Amino acid sequence: MSLMSSTARILPVLLAGGSGTRLWPQSREQYPKQFLSLIDDKSLLQNTALRAARIPGALPPLVICGDQHRFIAAEQLRQIGIKDATILLEPAGRNTAPAAGVAAEFAKAKYGDDTLVFLMAADHAVKDIEAFVQTVVTASAAASLGRIVTFGIVPTRAETGYGYLKRGDVLANGAHQVAKFIEKPNLDTAEKFLSDGGYLWNGGLFLFRTATFLNELQQFEPEMAKLTAQAYAAGQHDLDFVRLDAKAFEQCRNDSIDYAVMEKTSLAALVPLDAGWDDVGSWEYLGTLPPTDEDGNVARGDVILEDAHNNLISAHSRLVSLIGVDNHVVVETDDAVMIAPRNRTQDVKKIVQKLKSSGRTEAQNHPRVYRPWGWYETIALAGRFQVKRIMVKPGEKP
């Protein structure tokens, strides 16, 4: 393993935008999945930040999120002792390519051209943190030598919800060429990929030297490069927040880093990652957890089952009981219950769309609404009165 890789300065960039509609009813627009504690007692963002902090040479993280989530992100980082993060605010979601562009501009301005940028989504789960860290160290050697590294996740199942990467010839320092980028396959193709062994999940993790990425972005997407540079340069810097210039950033084309750069550049490299990675993208993620009974059910919360098999249940605020139910997902919250066959969990977003089109608030808000000073929740609401419970943090005021 290269000494260069172990001492390189790495800027973790945590992408914390998005609404997580497929994890409704727990995930809502105002409090989406990356801020929820879905795996353990920490949120997905917190776990991502703690993983990043374990990387040798890791700098204070840069979190990219929407303006409406800035105080949630800041508070969650404070709760785990990360007080030196910078939170960069997007005026609108524009996918990962513009986000990578402004992250590289931030790294260049604050730390210099040689800084390595580690782009990682804040809603992923990783079981083996040590293996994750060692793989990043390996990848940093290739990135320091001018490669734009993507991480190929060693698949554990025939997955149709992810894109794939075909592993190519071996390069130096444990990296490989990327032989092919592949869109989400059907089940038959995914099963062939799994048995072949040469195909890896495209996990959306990228590591690159700042100057290298900016040069490639300028070559393949000059307009995006210009606009992201303008958005950062004209942004407002306020304490720990950087508010991008809306006029410039909103002109950026909505595009992923894969399409904008990775599939065009000759500098792409692939490093396999075998660390129990998963994208917490739908309620089917519960199926990756160990069953909680001998009938294959995974139950979280207050749950009683009778003659029920292979169900995924998450109870938040009350008792949930199932009788004679097989292969279903049941999610209960204070104000909503969602029930679906396990093979239909990707369709939860259709319910969210119907809620929005009918003007209902359950797609946007939880009963508990978080503010910088604490939170409030509605206890009772009628035509001429409203009763709220309010929690104010010590030293704050609503």
PDB file of C-alpha atoms in Angstrom, residues 22-321:
ATOM      1  CA  ARG A  22     -39.491   5.289  -1.473  1.00  0.00           C
ATOM      2  CA  LEU A  23     -39.056   5.245   2.313  1.00  0.00           C
ATOM      3  CA  TRP A  24     -42.327   7.044   2.970  1.00  0.00           C
ATOM      4  CA  PRO A  25     -44.052   7.304   5.447  1.00  0.00           C
ATOM      5  CA  GLN A  26     -40.970   7.692   7.643  1.00  0.00           C
ATOM      6  CA  SER A  27     -39.089   9.757   5.065  1.00  0.00           C
ATOM      7  CA  ARG A  28     -40.737  13.112   4.219  1.00  0.00           C
ATOM      8  CA  GLU A  29     -39.557  16.087   2.180  1.00  0.00           C
ATOM      9  CA  GLN A  30     -38.938  18.224   5.263  1.00  0.00           C
ATOM     10  CA  TYR A  31     -37.168  15.373   7.101  1.00  0.00           C
ATOM     11  CA  PRO A  32     -35.930  12.851   4.518  1.00  0.00           C
ATOM     12  CA  LYS A  33     -34.255   9.488   4.990  1.00  0.00           C
ATOM     13  CA  GLN A  34     -30.673  10.712   5.319  1.00  0.00           C
ATOM     14  CA  PHE A  35     -31.629  12.325   8.635  1.00  0.00           C
ATOM     15  CA  LEU A  36     -33.518   9.280   9.973  1.00  0.00           C
ATOM     16  CA  SER A  37     -32.194   6.574  12.294  1.00  0.00           C
ATOM     17  CA  LEU A  38     -33.049   3.577  10.111  1.00  0.00           C
ATOM     18  CA  ILE A  39     -30.135   1.248  10.901  1.00  0.00           C
ATOM     19  CA  ASP A  40     -29.234   2.012  14.526  1.00  0.00           C
ATOM     20  CA  ASP A  41     -29.491   4.909  16.978  1.00  0.00           C
ATOM     21  CA  LYS A  42     -27.685   7.288  14.598  1.00  0.00           C
ATOM     22  CA  SER A  43     -28.999   8.802  11.394  1.00  0.00           C
ATOM     23  CA  LEU A  44     -27.662   7.750   8.010  1.00  0.00           C
ATOM     24  CA  LEU A  45     -25.928  11.138   7.715  1.00  0.00           C
ATOM     25  CA  GLN A  46     -24.291  10.713  11.113  1.00  0.00           C
ATOM     26  CA  ASN A  47     -23.049   7.230  10.294  1.00  0.00           C
ATOM     27  CA  THR A  48     -21.682   8.464   6.960  1.00  0.00           C
ATOM     28  CA  ALA A  49     -19.837  11.321   8.656  1.00  0.00           C
ATOM     29  CA  LEU A  50     -18.365   8.996  11.289  1.00  0.00           C
ATOM     30  CA  ARG A  51     -17.186   6.576   8.578  1.00  0.00           C
ATOM     31  CA  ALA A  52     -15.535   9.424   6.716  1.00  0.00           C
ATOM     32  CA  ALA A  53     -13.761  10.605   9.863  1.00  0.00           C
ATOM     33  CA  ARG A  54     -12.042   7.199  10.136  1.00  0.00           C
ATOM     34  CA  ILE A  55     -10.212   7.698   6.824  1.00  0.00           C
ATOM     35  CA  PRO A  56      -6.511   8.606   7.266  1.00  0.00           C
ATOM     36  CA  GLY A  57      -5.939  12.201   6.204  1.00  0.00           C
ATOM     37  CA  ALA A  58      -9.648  13.066   6.332  1.00  0.00           C
ATOM     38  CA  LEU A  59     -10.399  16.779   6.453  1.00  0.00           C
ATOM     39  CA  PRO A  60     -13.505  18.261   8.099  1.00  0.00           C
ATOM     40  CA  PRO A  61     -16.445  17.176   5.926  1.00  0.00           C
ATOM     41  CA  LEU A  62     -18.344  19.207   3.388  1.00  0.00           C
ATOM     42  CA  VAL A  63     -22.078  18.481   3.510  1.00  0.00           C
ATOM     43  CA  ILE A  64     -24.189  19.405   0.476  1.00  0.00           C
ATOM     44  CA  CYS A  65     -27.912  19.742   1.091  1.00  0.00           C
ATOM     45  CA  GLY A  66     -30.908  21.962   0.467  1.00  0.00           C
ATOM     46  CA  ASP A  67     -31.537  25.185   2.367  1.00  0.00           C
ATOM     47  CA  GLN A  68     -34.544  23.712   4.210  1.00  0.00           C
ATOM     48  CA  HIS A  69     -32.340  21.031   5.785  1.00  0.00           C
ATOM     49  CA  ARG A  70     -29.378  23.169   6.826  1.00  0.00           C
ATOM     50  CA  PHE A  71     -30.171  23.305  10.543  1.00  0.00           C
ATOM     51  CA  ILE A  72     -31.042  19.605  10.724  1.00  0.00           C
ATOM     52  CA  ALA A  73     -27.685  18.717   9.170  1.00  0.00           C
ATOM     53  CA  ALA A  74     -25.785  21.108  11.449  1.00  0.00           C
ATOM     54  CA  GLU A  75     -27.504  19.811  14.572  1.00  0.00           C
ATOM     55  CA  GLN A  76     -26.966  16.155  13.697  1.00  0.00           C
ATOM     56  CA  LEU A  77     -23.261  16.744  13.086  1.00  0.00           C
ATOM     57  CA  ARG A  78     -23.001  18.624  16.376  1.00  0.00           C
ATOM     58  CA  GLN A  79     -24.612  15.678  18.179  1.00  0.00           C
ATOM     59  CA  ILE A  80     -21.751  13.373  17.110  1.00  0.00           C
ATOM     60  CA  GLY A  81     -19.042  15.886  17.924  1.00  0.00           C
ATOM     61  CA  ILE A  82     -18.333  17.182  14.407  1.00  0.00           C
ATOM     62  CA  LYS A  83     -18.251  20.942  14.824  1.00  0.00           C
ATOM     63  CA  ASP A  84     -15.900  21.973  11.999  1.00  0.00           C
ATOM     64  CA  ALA A  85     -17.965  20.819   8.998  1.00  0.00           C
ATOM     65  CA  THR A  86     -18.985  23.180   6.208  1.00  0.00           C
ATOM     66  CA  ILE A  87     -22.554  22.947   4.920  1.00  0.00           C
ATOM     67  CA  LEU A  88     -22.990  23.960   1.289  1.00  0.00           C
ATOM     68  CA  LEU A  89     -26.561  24.843   0.324  1.00  0.00           C
ATOM     69  CA  GLU A  90     -27.978  24.042  -3.102  1.00  0.00           C
ATOM     70  CA  PRO A  91     -30.796  26.343  -4.253  1.00  0.00           C
ATOM     71  CA  ALA A  92     -32.189  23.413  -6.282  1.00  0.00           C
ATOM     72  CA  GLY A  93     -31.333  19.775  -6.824  1.00  0.00           C
ATOM     73  CA  ARG A  94     -29.178  19.249  -9.925  1.00  0.00           C
ATOM     74  CA  ASN A  95     -27.890  15.673  -9.453  1.00  0.00           C
ATOM     75  CA  THR A  96     -24.320  14.609  -8.719  1.00  0.00           C
ATOM     76  CA  ALA A  97     -22.321  16.224 -11.548  1.00  0.00           C
ATOM     77  CA  PRO A  98     -22.965  19.859 -10.538  1.00  0.00           C
ATOM     78  CA  ALA A  99     -22.578  18.854  -6.881  1.00  0.00           C
ATOM     79  CA  ALA A 100     -19.159  17.385  -7.688  1.00  0.00           C
ATOM     80  CA  GLY A 101     -18.250  20.570  -9.535  1.00  0.00           C
ATOM     81  CA  VAL A 102     -19.005  22.906  -6.641  1.00  0.00           C
ATOM     82  CA  ALA A 103     -17.366  20.490  -4.186  1.00  0.00           C
ATOM     83  CA  ALA A 104     -14.177  20.590  -6.268  1.00  0.00           C
ATOM     84  CA  GLU A 105     -14.351  24.395  -6.392  1.00  0.00           C
ATOM     85  CA  PHE A 106     -14.659  24.468  -2.598  1.00  0.00           C
ATOM     86  CA  ALA A 107     -11.714  22.074  -2.201  1.00  0.00           C
ATOM     87  CA  LYS A 108      -9.570  24.130  -4.601  1.00  0.00           C
ATOM     88  CA  ALA A 109     -10.306  27.402  -2.802  1.00  0.00           C
ATOM     89  CA  LYS A 110      -9.864  26.081   0.736  1.00  0.00           C
ATOM     90  CA  TYR A 111      -7.223  23.355   0.457  1.00  0.00           C
ATOM     91  CA  GLY A 112      -5.639  23.494  -2.993  1.00  0.00           C
ATOM     92  CA  ASP A 113      -5.548  21.594  -6.290  1.00  0.00           C
ATOM     93  CA  ASP A 114      -3.926  18.452  -4.895  1.00  0.00           C
ATOM     94  CA  THR A 115      -6.699  17.755  -2.385  1.00  0.00           C
ATOM     95  CA  LEU A 116      -8.568  14.514  -2.946  1.00  0.00           C
ATOM     96  CA  VAL A 117     -12.354  14.819  -2.987  1.00  0.00           C
ATOM     97  CA  PHE A 118     -14.336  11.799  -1.797  1.00  0.00           C
ATOM     98  CA  LEU A 119     -17.902  12.090  -3.069  1.00  0.00           C
ATOM     99  CA  MET A 120     -20.272   9.895  -1.068  1.00  0.00           C
ATOM    100  CA  ALA A 121     -24.043   9.764  -0.600  1.00  0.00           C
ATOM    101  CA  ALA A 122     -25.264  10.301   2.956  1.00  0.00           C
ATOM    102  CA  ASP A 123     -27.919   7.578   2.748  1.00  0.00           C
ATOM    103  CA  HIS A 124     -25.748   4.462   2.338  1.00  0.00           C
ATOM    104  CA  ALA A 125     -25.085   1.756   4.918  1.00  0.00           C
ATOM    105  CA  VAL A 126     -21.743   0.001   5.439  1.00  0.00           C
ATOM    106  CA  LYS A 127     -21.283  -2.917   7.834  1.00  0.00           C
ATOM    107  CA  ASP A 128     -17.487  -3.419   7.747  1.00  0.00           C
ATOM    108  CA  ILE A 129     -16.012   0.009   8.475  1.00  0.00           C
ATOM    109  CA  GLU A 130     -12.412  -1.233   8.555  1.00  0.00           C
ATOM    110  CA  ALA A 131     -12.712  -2.791   5.082  1.00  0.00           C
ATOM    111  CA  PHE A 132     -14.326   0.425   3.842  1.00  0.00           C
ATOM    112  CA  VAL A 133     -11.472   2.558   5.188  1.00  0.00           C
ATOM    113  CA  GLN A 134      -8.779   0.278   3.743  1.00  0.00           C
ATOM    114  CA  THR A 135     -10.455   0.354   0.330  1.00  0.00           C
ATOM    115  CA  VAL A 136     -10.526   4.166   0.393  1.00  0.00           C
ATOM    116  CA  VAL A 137      -6.824   4.193   1.258  1.00  0.00           C
ATOM    117  CA  THR A 138      -6.147   1.910  -1.716  1.00  0.00           C
ATOM    118  CA  ALA A 139      -8.244   4.105  -4.008  1.00  0.00           C
ATOM    119  CA  SER A 140      -6.494   7.266  -2.836  1.00  0.00           C
ATOM    120  CA  ALA A 141      -3.226   5.996  -4.324  1.00  0.00           C
ATOM    121  CA  ALA A 142      -4.815   5.771  -7.777  1.00  0.00           C
ATOM    122  CA  ALA A 143      -6.575   9.129  -7.313  1.00  0.00           C
ATOM    123  CA  SER A 144      -3.322  10.823  -6.277  1.00  0.00           C
ATOM    124  CA  LEU A 145      -1.776   9.625  -9.548  1.00  0.00           C
ATOM    125  CA  GLY A 146      -4.504  11.296 -11.601  1.00  0.00           C
ATOM    126  CA  ARG A 147      -7.261   8.692 -11.808  1.00  0.00           C
ATOM    127  CA  ILE A 148     -10.931   9.433 -11.170  1.00  0.00           C
ATOM    128  CA  VAL A 149     -11.873   6.433  -9.074  1.00  0.00           C
ATOM    129  CA  THR A 150     -15.304   4.855  -8.808  1.00  0.00           C
ATOM    130  CA  PHE A 151     -15.977   2.131  -6.266  1.00  0.00           C
ATOM    131  CA  GLY A 152     -17.463  -1.109  -7.559  1.00  0.00           C
ATOM    132  CA  ILE A 153     -19.525  -2.805  -4.859  1.00  0.00           C
ATOM    133  CA  VAL A 154     -19.046  -6.578  -4.715  1.00  0.00           C
ATOM    134  CA  PRO A 155     -22.658  -7.780  -5.217  1.00  0.00           C
ATOM    135  CA  THR A 156     -24.385 -10.008  -2.684  1.00  0.00           C
ATOM    136  CA  ARG A 157     -27.565 -10.624  -4.662  1.00  0.00           C
ATOM    137  CA  ALA A 158     -29.045 -10.265  -8.145  1.00  0.00           C
ATOM    138  CA  GLU A 159     -30.071  -6.621  -7.796  1.00  0.00           C
ATOM    139  CA  THR A 160     -32.146  -4.843 -10.463  1.00  0.00           C
ATOM    140  CA  GLY A 161     -32.230  -1.493  -8.679  1.00  0.00           C
ATOM    141  CA  TYR A 162     -28.560  -0.599  -9.242  1.00  0.00           C
ATOM    142  CA  GLY A 163     -26.417   0.111 -12.253  1.00  0.00           C
ATOM    143  CA  TYR A 164     -23.363  -2.102 -12.776  1.00  0.00           C
ATOM    144  CA  LEU A 165     -19.686  -1.712 -13.641  1.00  0.00           C
ATOM    145  CA  LYS A 166     -17.755  -4.305 -15.623  1.00  0.00           C
ATOM    146  CA  ARG A 167     -14.287  -4.773 -14.196  1.00  0.00           C
ATOM    147  CA  GLY A 168     -11.474  -4.336 -16.737  1.00  0.00           C
ATOM    148  CA  ASP A 169      -7.730  -4.887 -16.754  1.00  0.00           C
ATOM    149  CA  VAL A 170      -5.683  -4.403 -13.609  1.00  0.00           C
ATOM    150  CA  LEU A 171      -3.991  -1.038 -13.154  1.00  0.00           C
ATOM    151  CA  ALA A 172      -1.408  -0.030 -10.574  1.00  0.00           C
ATOM    152  CA  ASN A 173      -2.176   0.157  -6.841  1.00  0.00           C
ATOM    153  CA  GLY A 174      -5.077  -2.282  -6.794  1.00  0.00           C
ATOM    154  CA  ALA A 175      -7.289  -0.410  -9.241  1.00  0.00           C
ATOM    155  CA  HIS A 176      -8.850  -1.667 -12.484  1.00  0.00           C
ATOM    156  CA  GLN A 177      -9.955  -0.123 -15.720  1.00  0.00           C
ATOM    157  CA  VAL A 178     -13.696   0.322 -16.130  1.00  0.00           C
ATOM    158  CA  ALA A 179     -14.573  -1.911 -19.054  1.00  0.00           C
ATOM    159  CA  LYS A 180     -18.212  -0.821 -19.221  1.00  0.00           C
ATOM    160  CA  PHE A 181     -20.935   1.170 -17.462  1.00  0.00           C
ATOM    161  CA  ILE A 182     -24.222  -0.733 -17.455  1.00  0.00           C
ATOM    162  CA  GLU A 183     -27.740   0.553 -16.757  1.00  0.00           C
ATOM    163  CA  LYS A 184     -30.040  -1.182 -14.277  1.00  0.00           C
ATOM    164  CA  PRO A 185     -30.551  -4.728 -15.658  1.00  0.00           C
ATOM    165  CA  ASN A 186     -33.542  -7.041 -15.634  1.00  0.00           C
ATOM    166  CA  LEU A 187     -33.530  -9.969 -13.206  1.00  0.00           C
ATOM    167  CA  ASP A 188     -32.151 -12.540 -15.674  1.00  0.00           C
ATOM    168  CA  THR A 189     -29.248 -10.276 -16.575  1.00  0.00           C
ATOM    169  CA  ALA A 190     -28.583  -9.435 -12.916  1.00  0.00           C
ATOM    170  CA  GLU A 191     -28.400 -13.149 -12.089  1.00  0.00           C
ATOM    171  CA  LYS A 192     -25.880 -13.652 -14.899  1.00  0.00           C
ATOM    172  CA  PHE A 193     -23.810 -10.753 -13.599  1.00  0.00           C
ATOM    173  CA  LEU A 194     -23.827 -12.277 -10.122  1.00  0.00           C
ATOM    174  CA  SER A 195     -22.633 -15.683 -11.308  1.00  0.00           C
ATOM    175  CA  ASP A 196     -20.026 -14.167 -13.650  1.00  0.00           C
ATOM    176  CA  GLY A 197     -18.171 -12.370 -10.857  1.00  0.00           C
ATOM    177  CA  GLY A 198     -16.766  -9.675 -13.109  1.00  0.00           C
ATOM    178  CA  TYR A 199     -19.636  -7.247 -12.620  1.00  0.00           C
ATOM    179  CA  LEU A 200     -19.926  -4.905  -9.652  1.00  0.00           C
ATOM    180  CA  TRP A 201     -22.660  -2.593  -8.412  1.00  0.00           C
ATOM    181  CA  ASN A 202     -22.237   1.072  -9.233  1.00  0.00           C
ATOM    182  CA  GLY A 203     -22.451   2.495  -5.715  1.00  0.00           C
ATOM    183  CA  GLY A 204     -22.121   6.165  -6.635  1.00  0.00           C
ATOM    184  CA  LEU A 205     -18.881   6.674  -4.676  1.00  0.00           C
ATOM    185  CA  PHE A 206     -16.095   8.696  -6.329  1.00  0.00           C
ATOM    186  CA  LEU A 207     -12.600   9.769  -5.320  1.00  0.00           C
ATOM    187  CA  PHE A 208     -10.522  12.207  -7.359  1.00  0.00           C
ATOM    188  CA  ARG A 209      -7.837  14.855  -7.225  1.00  0.00           C
ATOM    189  CA  THR A 210      -9.432  18.292  -7.358  1.00  0.00           C
ATOM    190  CA  ALA A 211      -7.451  19.580 -10.354  1.00  0.00           C
ATOM    191  CA  THR A 212      -7.984  16.342 -12.290  1.00  0.00           C
ATOM    192  CA  PHE A 213     -11.751  16.454 -11.973  1.00  0.00           C
ATOM    193  CA  LEU A 214     -12.031  20.160 -12.774  1.00  0.00           C
ATOM    194  CA  ASN A 215      -9.920  19.659 -15.902  1.00  0.00           C
ATOM    195  CA  GLU A 216     -12.112  16.765 -17.073  1.00  0.00           C
ATOM    196  CA  LEU A 217     -15.321  18.659 -16.293  1.00  0.00           C
ATOM    197  CA  GLN A 218     -14.003  21.614 -18.291  1.00  0.00           C
ATOM    198  CA  GLN A 219     -13.194  19.317 -21.211  1.00  0.00           C
ATOM    199  CA  PHE A 220     -16.478  17.397 -21.366  1.00  0.00           C
ATOM    200  CA  GLU A 221     -18.963  19.830 -19.801  1.00  0.00           C
ATOM    201  CA  PRO A 222     -17.544  23.343 -20.225  1.00  0.00           C
ATOM    202  CA  GLU A 223     -20.865  25.070 -19.575  1.00  0.00           C
ATOM    203  CA  MET A 224     -21.401  23.124 -16.353  1.00  0.00           C
ATOM    204  CA  ALA A 225     -17.811  23.846 -15.303  1.00  0.00           C
ATOM    205  CA  LYS A 226     -18.348  27.571 -15.862  1.00  0.00           C
ATOM    206  CA  LEU A 227     -21.677  27.672 -14.027  1.00  0.00           C
ATOM    207  CA  THR A 228     -20.528  25.661 -11.007  1.00  0.00           C
ATOM    208  CA  ALA A 229     -17.456  27.880 -10.686  1.00  0.00           C
ATOM    209  CA  GLN A 230     -19.686  30.961 -10.833  1.00  0.00           C
ATOM    210  CA  ALA A 231     -22.160  29.487  -8.360  1.00  0.00           C
ATOM    211  CA  TYR A 232     -19.418  28.923  -5.811  1.00  0.00           C
ATOM    212  CA  ALA A 233     -17.504  32.171  -6.424  1.00  0.00           C
ATOM    213  CA  ALA A 234     -20.654  34.306  -6.194  1.00  0.00           C
ATOM    214  CA  GLY A 235     -22.068  32.368  -3.264  1.00  0.00           C
ATOM    215  CA  GLN A 236     -22.633  33.806   0.189  1.00  0.00           C
ATOM    216  CA  HIS A 237     -20.250  32.524   2.873  1.00  0.00           C
ATOM    217  CA  ASP A 238     -21.871  32.792   6.301  1.00  0.00           C
ATOM    218  CA  LEU A 239     -20.087  31.115   9.226  1.00  0.00           C
ATOM    219  CA  ASP A 240     -20.376  27.364   8.595  1.00  0.00           C
ATOM    220  CA  PHE A 241     -22.764  27.739   5.637  1.00  0.00           C
ATOM    221  CA  VAL A 242     -22.013  28.423   1.978  1.00  0.00           C
ATOM    222  CA  ARG A 243     -25.091  29.452   0.006  1.00  0.00           C
ATOM    223  CA  LEU A 244     -24.496  28.915  -3.721  1.00  0.00           C
ATOM    224  CA  ASP A 245     -25.513  31.603  -6.168  1.00  0.00           C
ATOM    225  CA  ALA A 246     -28.975  30.525  -7.318  1.00  0.00           C
ATOM    226  CA  LYS A 247     -28.895  32.162 -10.750  1.00  0.00           C
ATOM    227  CA  ALA A 248     -25.756  30.305 -11.836  1.00  0.00           C
ATOM    228  CA  PHE A 249     -26.441  26.964 -10.163  1.00  0.00           C
ATOM    229  CA  GLU A 250     -30.024  26.632 -11.369  1.00  0.00           C
ATOM    230  CA  GLN A 251     -28.787  26.973 -14.963  1.00  0.00           C
ATOM    231  CA  CYS A 252     -26.740  23.778 -14.577  1.00  0.00           C
ATOM    232  CA  ARG A 253     -28.097  20.795 -16.435  1.00  0.00           C
ATOM    233  CA  ASN A 254     -29.460  18.069 -14.169  1.00  0.00           C
ATOM    234  CA  ASP A 255     -26.947  15.271 -14.766  1.00  0.00           C
ATOM    235  CA  SER A 256     -25.052  12.567 -12.918  1.00  0.00           C
ATOM    236  CA  ILE A 257     -21.275  12.419 -12.640  1.00  0.00           C
ATOM    237  CA  ASP A 258     -21.425   9.079 -14.499  1.00  0.00           C
ATOM    238  CA  TYR A 259     -22.956  10.591 -17.630  1.00  0.00           C
ATOM    239  CA  ALA A 260     -21.193  13.950 -17.467  1.00  0.00           C
ATOM    240  CA  VAL A 261     -17.651  12.717 -16.819  1.00  0.00           C
ATOM    241  CA  MET A 262     -17.059   9.067 -15.959  1.00  0.00           C
ATOM    242  CA  GLU A 263     -18.352   7.530 -19.198  1.00  0.00           C
ATOM    243  CA  LYS A 264     -16.330  10.018 -21.274  1.00  0.00           C
ATOM    244  CA  THR A 265     -12.993  10.296 -19.517  1.00  0.00           C
ATOM    245  CA  SER A 266      -9.952   8.098 -20.147  1.00  0.00           C
ATOM    246  CA  LEU A 267      -8.953   8.538 -16.504  1.00  0.00           C
ATOM    247  CA  ALA A 268     -11.703   6.420 -14.960  1.00  0.00           C
ATOM    248  CA  ALA A 269     -10.554   3.654 -12.628  1.00  0.00           C
ATOM    249  CA  LEU A 270     -12.427   1.112 -10.535  1.00  0.00           C
ATOM    250  CA  VAL A 271     -11.613  -0.192  -7.067  1.00  0.00           C
ATOM    251  CA  PRO A 272     -13.705  -3.105  -5.731  1.00  0.00           C
ATOM    252  CA  LEU A 273     -15.396  -2.505  -2.376  1.00  0.00           C
ATOM    253  CA  ASP A 274     -16.394  -5.501  -0.280  1.00  0.00           C
ATOM    254  CA  ALA A 275     -17.566  -3.990   3.008  1.00  0.00           C
ATOM    255  CA  GLY A 276     -21.241  -4.871   3.399  1.00  0.00           C
ATOM    256  CA  TRP A 277     -22.351  -1.761   1.504  1.00  0.00           C
ATOM    257  CA  ASP A 278     -26.011  -1.161   0.707  1.00  0.00           C
ATOM    258  CA  ASP A 279     -28.118   1.710  -0.524  1.00  0.00           C
ATOM    259  CA  VAL A 280     -30.969   2.312   1.901  1.00  0.00           C
ATOM    260  CA  GLY A 281     -33.207   3.093  -1.046  1.00  0.00           C
ATOM    261  CA  SER A 282     -36.479   1.360  -0.231  1.00  0.00           C
ATOM    262  CA  TRP A 283     -38.121  -0.579   2.567  1.00  0.00           C
ATOM    263  CA  GLU A 284     -36.687  -3.752   1.117  1.00  0.00           C
ATOM    264  CA  TYR A 285     -33.441  -2.777   2.863  1.00  0.00           C
ATOM    265  CA  LEU A 286     -34.964  -4.340   6.006  1.00  0.00           C
ATOM    266  CA  GLY A 287     -34.659  -7.646   4.204  1.00  0.00           C
ATOM    267  CA  THR A 288     -30.860  -7.360   4.400  1.00  0.00           C
ATOM    268  CA  LEU A 289     -31.039  -7.427   8.216  1.00  0.00           C
ATOM    269  CA  PRO A 290     -31.067 -10.692  10.209  1.00  0.00           C
ATOM    270  CA  PRO A 291     -34.570 -12.113  10.774  1.00  0.00           C
ATOM    271  CA  THR A 292     -35.977 -11.501  14.236  1.00  0.00           C
ATOM    272  CA  ASP A 293     -37.891 -14.794  14.420  1.00  0.00           C
ATOM    273  CA  GLU A 294     -37.781 -18.319  13.002  1.00  0.00           C
ATOM    274  CA  ASP A 295     -40.394 -17.458  10.351  1.00  0.00           C
ATOM    275  CA  GLY A 296     -38.124 -15.062   8.458  1.00  0.00           C
ATOM    276  CA  ASN A 297     -39.775 -11.858   9.659  1.00  0.00           C
ATOM    277  CA  VAL A 298     -37.775  -8.704  10.372  1.00  0.00           C
ATOM    278  CA  ALA A 299     -39.698  -6.716  12.979  1.00  0.00           C
ATOM    279  CA  ARG A 300     -38.699  -3.402  14.528  1.00  0.00           C
ATOM    280  CA  GLY A 301     -40.760  -1.748  17.236  1.00  0.00           C
ATOM    281  CA  ASP A 302     -43.805  -3.115  19.080  1.00  0.00           C
ATOM    282  CA  VAL A 303     -44.857  -6.010  16.818  1.00  0.00           C
ATOM    283  CA  ILE A 304     -46.846  -9.221  17.472  1.00  0.00           C
ATOM    284  CA  LEU A 305     -47.081 -11.859  14.733  1.00  0.00           C
ATOM    285  CA  GLU A 306     -49.263 -14.938  14.281  1.00  0.00           C
ATOM    286  CA  ASP A 307     -48.805 -17.320  11.344  1.00  0.00           C
ATOM    287  CA  ALA A 308     -46.873 -14.615   9.476  1.00  0.00           C
ATOM    288  CA  HIS A 309     -43.802 -15.270   7.342  1.00  0.00           C
ATOM    289  CA  ASN A 310     -41.054 -13.266   5.604  1.00  0.00           C
ATOM    290  CA  ASN A 311     -42.536  -9.869   6.420  1.00  0.00           C
ATOM    291  CA  LEU A 312     -40.679  -6.596   7.014  1.00  0.00           C
ATOM    292  CA  ILE A 313     -42.345  -4.527   9.753  1.00  0.00           C
ATOM    293  CA  SER A 314     -41.391  -1.156  11.220  1.00  0.00           C
ATOM    294  CA  ALA A 315     -43.636   0.106  14.046  1.00  0.00           C
ATOM    295  CA  HIS A 316     -42.937   3.615  15.245  1.00  0.00           C
ATOM    296  CA  SER A 317     -45.629   4.710  17.703  1.00  0.00           C
ATOM    297  CA  ARG A 318     -48.027   1.848  18.485  1.00  0.00           C
ATOM    298  CA  LEU A 319     -48.560  -1.899  18.460  1.00  0.00           C
ATOM    299  CA  VAL A 320     -48.674  -3.521  15.020  1.00  0.00           C
ATOM    300  CA  SER A 321     -49.995  -7.082  14.689  1.00  0.00           C
TER     301      SER A 321
END
